PDB file of C-alpha atoms in Angstrom:
ATOM      1  CA  MET A   1     -50.945 -40.802  40.455  1.00 65.00           C
ATOM      2  CA  ASP A   2     -52.575 -44.192  40.273  1.00 81.00           C
ATOM      3  CA  GLY A   3     -49.656 -45.907  42.099  1.00 76.00           C
ATOM      4  CA  SER A   4     -48.373 -47.908  39.089  1.00 82.00           C
ATOM      5  CA  TYR A   5     -44.670 -48.404  38.548  1.00 79.00           C
ATOM      6  CA  GLY A   6     -43.031 -45.508  36.744  1.00 73.00           C
ATOM      7  CA  GLY A   7     -39.764 -47.203  35.863  1.00 77.00           C
ATOM      8  CA  ILE A   8     -36.203 -46.650  36.961  1.00 78.00           C
ATOM      9  CA  ALA A   9     -35.120 -43.176  37.556  1.00 76.00           C
ATOM     10  CA  CYS A  10     -32.021 -42.288  35.493  1.00 85.00           C
ATOM     11  CA  GLY A  11     -30.082 -39.512  33.963  1.00 91.00           C
ATOM     12  CA  PHE A  12     -27.545 -39.196  31.122  1.00 93.00           C
ATOM     13  CA  VAL A  13     -24.417 -37.340  30.081  1.00 96.00           C
ATOM     14  CA  LEU A  14     -24.214 -35.709  26.664  1.00 95.00           C
ATOM     15  CA  THR A  15     -20.786 -35.038  25.202  1.00 94.00           C
ATOM     16  CA  ILE A  16     -21.014 -32.802  22.182  1.00 92.00           C
ATOM     17  CA  VAL A  17     -18.885 -30.401  20.300  1.00 93.00           C
ATOM     18  CA  ASP A  18     -20.307 -27.289  22.105  1.00 90.00           C
ATOM     19  CA  GLY A  19     -19.739 -28.733  25.568  1.00 93.00           C
ATOM     20  CA  ASN A  20     -20.721 -31.579  27.982  1.00 96.00           C
ATOM     21  CA  PHE A  21     -23.677 -31.693  30.341  1.00 96.00           C
ATOM     22  CA  TYR A  22     -25.357 -34.014  32.656  1.00 97.00           C
ATOM     23  CA  TYR A  23     -29.262 -34.234  32.801  1.00 96.00           C
ATOM     24  CA  SER A  24     -30.280 -36.118  35.934  1.00 94.00           C
ATOM     25  CA  GLY A  25     -33.832 -36.723  34.744  1.00 89.00           C
ATOM     26  CA  ASP A  26     -36.405 -37.039  37.409  1.00 85.00           C
ATOM     27  CA  THR A  27     -34.055 -38.351  40.008  1.00 87.00           C
ATOM     28  CA  ALA A  28     -33.170 -37.435  43.514  1.00 89.00           C
ATOM     29  CA  LEU A  29     -29.629 -37.371  44.729  1.00 92.00           C
ATOM     30  CA  THR A  30     -27.719 -40.556  44.209  1.00 91.00           C
ATOM     31  CA  LEU A  31     -24.164 -41.618  44.961  1.00 92.00           C
ATOM     32  CA  ASP A  32     -23.851 -42.815  41.358  1.00 92.00           C
ATOM     33  CA  MET A  33     -23.397 -39.132  40.423  1.00 95.00           C
ATOM     34  CA  GLN A  34     -19.878 -39.206  41.994  1.00 95.00           C
ATOM     35  CA  ILE A  35     -18.760 -41.475  39.138  1.00 96.00           C
ATOM     36  CA  ILE A  36     -19.590 -39.021  36.326  1.00 96.00           C
ATOM     37  CA  PRO A  37     -16.584 -36.719  36.657  1.00 96.00           C
ATOM     38  CA  LYS A  38     -14.211 -39.683  36.563  1.00 96.00           C
ATOM     39  CA  PHE A  39     -15.161 -40.052  32.896  1.00 94.00           C
ATOM     40  CA  THR A  40     -16.365 -36.622  31.698  1.00 94.00           C
ATOM     41  CA  LYS A  41     -15.551 -33.044  32.378  1.00 95.00           C
ATOM     42  CA  LEU A  42     -18.985 -31.339  32.648  1.00 97.00           C
ATOM     43  CA  ASP A  43     -19.728 -27.724  31.691  1.00 97.00           C
ATOM     44  CA  PHE A  44     -23.060 -27.729  33.503  1.00 97.00           C
ATOM     45  CA  ALA A  45     -25.818 -29.961  34.861  1.00 97.00           C
ATOM     46  CA  ILE A  46     -29.629 -29.934  34.804  1.00 96.00           C
ATOM     47  CA  PHE A  47     -31.186 -30.896  38.096  1.00 96.00           C
ATOM     48  CA  PRO A  48     -34.946 -31.197  39.054  1.00 94.00           C
ATOM     49  CA  ILE A  49     -35.104 -29.077  42.229  1.00 93.00           C
ATOM     50  CA  GLY A  50     -38.890 -28.963  43.033  1.00 89.00           C
ATOM     51  CA  ASP A  51     -38.360 -31.201  46.089  1.00 88.00           C
ATOM     52  CA  GLY A  52     -41.720 -32.921  46.168  1.00 80.00           C
ATOM     53  CA  LEU A  53     -40.786 -35.776  43.767  1.00 80.00           C
ATOM     54  CA  THR A  54     -37.175 -35.123  43.126  1.00 86.00           C
ATOM     55  CA  MET A  55     -34.258 -33.096  44.746  1.00 92.00           C
ATOM     56  CA  GLY A  56     -34.685 -30.192  46.999  1.00 93.00           C
ATOM     57  CA  ILE A  57     -32.322 -27.298  47.181  1.00 95.00           C
ATOM     58  CA  GLU A  58     -29.814 -28.961  49.571  1.00 96.00           C
ATOM     59  CA  GLU A  59     -29.756 -32.185  47.570  1.00 96.00           C
ATOM     60  CA  ALA A  60     -29.135 -30.378  44.314  1.00 97.00           C
ATOM     61  CA  ILE A  61     -26.174 -28.553  45.979  1.00 98.00           C
ATOM     62  CA  GLU A  62     -24.757 -31.823  47.016  1.00 98.00           C
ATOM     63  CA  ALA A  63     -25.337 -33.387  43.600  1.00 97.00           C
ATOM     64  CA  SER A  64     -23.523 -30.304  42.010  1.00 98.00           C
ATOM     65  CA  LYS A  65     -20.469 -31.129  44.164  1.00 98.00           C
ATOM     66  CA  LEU A  66     -20.617 -34.837  43.277  1.00 97.00           C
ATOM     67  CA  VAL A  67     -20.584 -34.217  39.547  1.00 97.00           C
ATOM     68  CA  GLY A  68     -18.099 -31.444  39.869  1.00 97.00           C
ATOM     69  CA  ILE A  69     -19.772 -28.375  38.264  1.00 97.00           C
ATOM     70  CA  ASP A  70     -20.631 -24.910  39.314  1.00 97.00           C
ATOM     71  CA  LYS A  71     -23.347 -24.179  36.741  1.00 98.00           C
ATOM     72  CA  ILE A  72     -26.755 -25.666  37.450  1.00 98.00           C
ATOM     73  CA  LEU A  73     -29.958 -25.351  35.453  1.00 97.00           C
ATOM     74  CA  GLY A  74     -32.946 -25.959  37.655  1.00 95.00           C
ATOM     75  CA  VAL A  75     -35.987 -27.692  36.287  1.00 93.00           C
ATOM     76  CA  HIS A  76     -39.110 -29.329  37.536  1.00 89.00           C
ATOM     77  CA  TYR A  77     -40.183 -26.665  39.902  1.00 90.00           C
ATOM     78  CA  ASP A  78     -43.274 -24.301  40.174  1.00 87.00           C
ATOM     79  CA  THR A  79     -45.508 -26.556  37.904  1.00 85.00           C
ATOM     80  CA  PHE A  80     -47.707 -27.951  40.748  1.00 84.00           C
ATOM     81  CA  GLY A  81     -48.564 -26.579  44.129  1.00 85.00           C
ATOM     82  CA  PHE A  82     -46.425 -29.071  45.984  1.00 87.00           C
ATOM     83  CA  ILE A  83     -43.242 -28.195  44.074  1.00 88.00           C
ATOM     84  CA  VAL A  84     -43.372 -24.384  44.183  1.00 90.00           C
ATOM     85  CA  MET A  85     -40.036 -23.085  45.237  1.00 90.00           C
ATOM     86  CA  ASP A  86     -38.709 -19.963  46.920  1.00 94.00           C
ATOM     87  CA  HIS A  87     -36.465 -18.795  44.139  1.00 94.00           C
ATOM     88  CA  GLN A  88     -34.487 -16.293  46.235  1.00 97.00           C
ATOM     89  CA  LYS A  89     -33.823 -18.896  48.938  1.00 97.00           C
ATOM     90  CA  ALA A  90     -32.567 -21.351  46.316  1.00 97.00           C
ATOM     91  CA  LEU A  91     -30.331 -18.736  44.601  1.00 97.00           C
ATOM     92  CA  ASN A  92     -28.846 -17.614  47.942  1.00 98.00           C
ATOM     93  CA  ALA A  93     -28.161 -21.275  49.054  1.00 98.00           C
ATOM     94  CA  PHE A  94     -26.375 -22.025  45.818  1.00 98.00           C
ATOM     95  CA  ALA A  95     -24.470 -18.701  45.859  1.00 98.00           C
ATOM     96  CA  LYS A  96     -23.325 -19.442  49.436  1.00 98.00           C
ATOM     97  CA  GLU A  97     -21.565 -22.548  48.058  1.00 98.00           C
ATOM     98  CA  ASN A  98     -20.064 -20.680  45.159  1.00 98.00           C
ATOM     99  CA  LEU A  99     -22.484 -22.310  42.685  1.00 98.00           C
ATOM    100  CA  ASN A 100     -24.430 -20.589  39.918  1.00 98.00           C
ATOM    101  CA  LEU A 101     -28.053 -21.655  39.766  1.00 98.00           C
ATOM    102  CA  TYR A 102     -30.195 -20.670  36.793  1.00 97.00           C
ATOM    103  CA  LEU A 103     -33.967 -20.734  37.110  1.00 96.00           C
ATOM    104  CA  PRO A 104     -35.513 -20.056  33.732  1.00 92.00           C
ATOM    105  CA  LYS A 105     -39.291 -19.156  33.546  1.00 87.00           C
ATOM    106  CA  ILE A 106     -41.456 -21.505  31.417  1.00 81.00           C
ATOM    107  CA  GLY A 107     -40.674 -20.697  27.767  1.00 87.00           C
ATOM    108  CA  GLU A 108     -37.691 -18.649  28.655  1.00 90.00           C
ATOM    109  CA  THR A 109     -34.403 -19.095  26.733  1.00 91.00           C
ATOM    110  CA  ILE A 110     -31.160 -18.807  28.568  1.00 89.00           C
ATOM    111  CA  GLU A 111     -27.521 -19.261  27.512  1.00 87.00           C
ATOM    112  CA  LEU A 112     -24.958 -20.917  29.849  1.00 83.00           C
TER     113      LEU A 112
END
């Protein structure tokens, strides 16, 4: 808010016994994402899709394709007025691309 430098945006891949996933952090779409499936087979990805500071719906769809997954957990939306998202529009857009988008409510637990 004060304009100071917030650091380099980055994400990480977790490879664990129960499966592998990519959490992109507070990033937007980057071409670096296309390298991930060369080294790791992912089960799902977590993308910030609120659009105001991170990815929007279209960018998250493209990121899903770059990392090679069809299960996406959306985060960083609906917490501030400028990142309120039309959930049905997002779900429809992902479904049109044969992608499964999960949009948990704050505090909700889901299983992928």
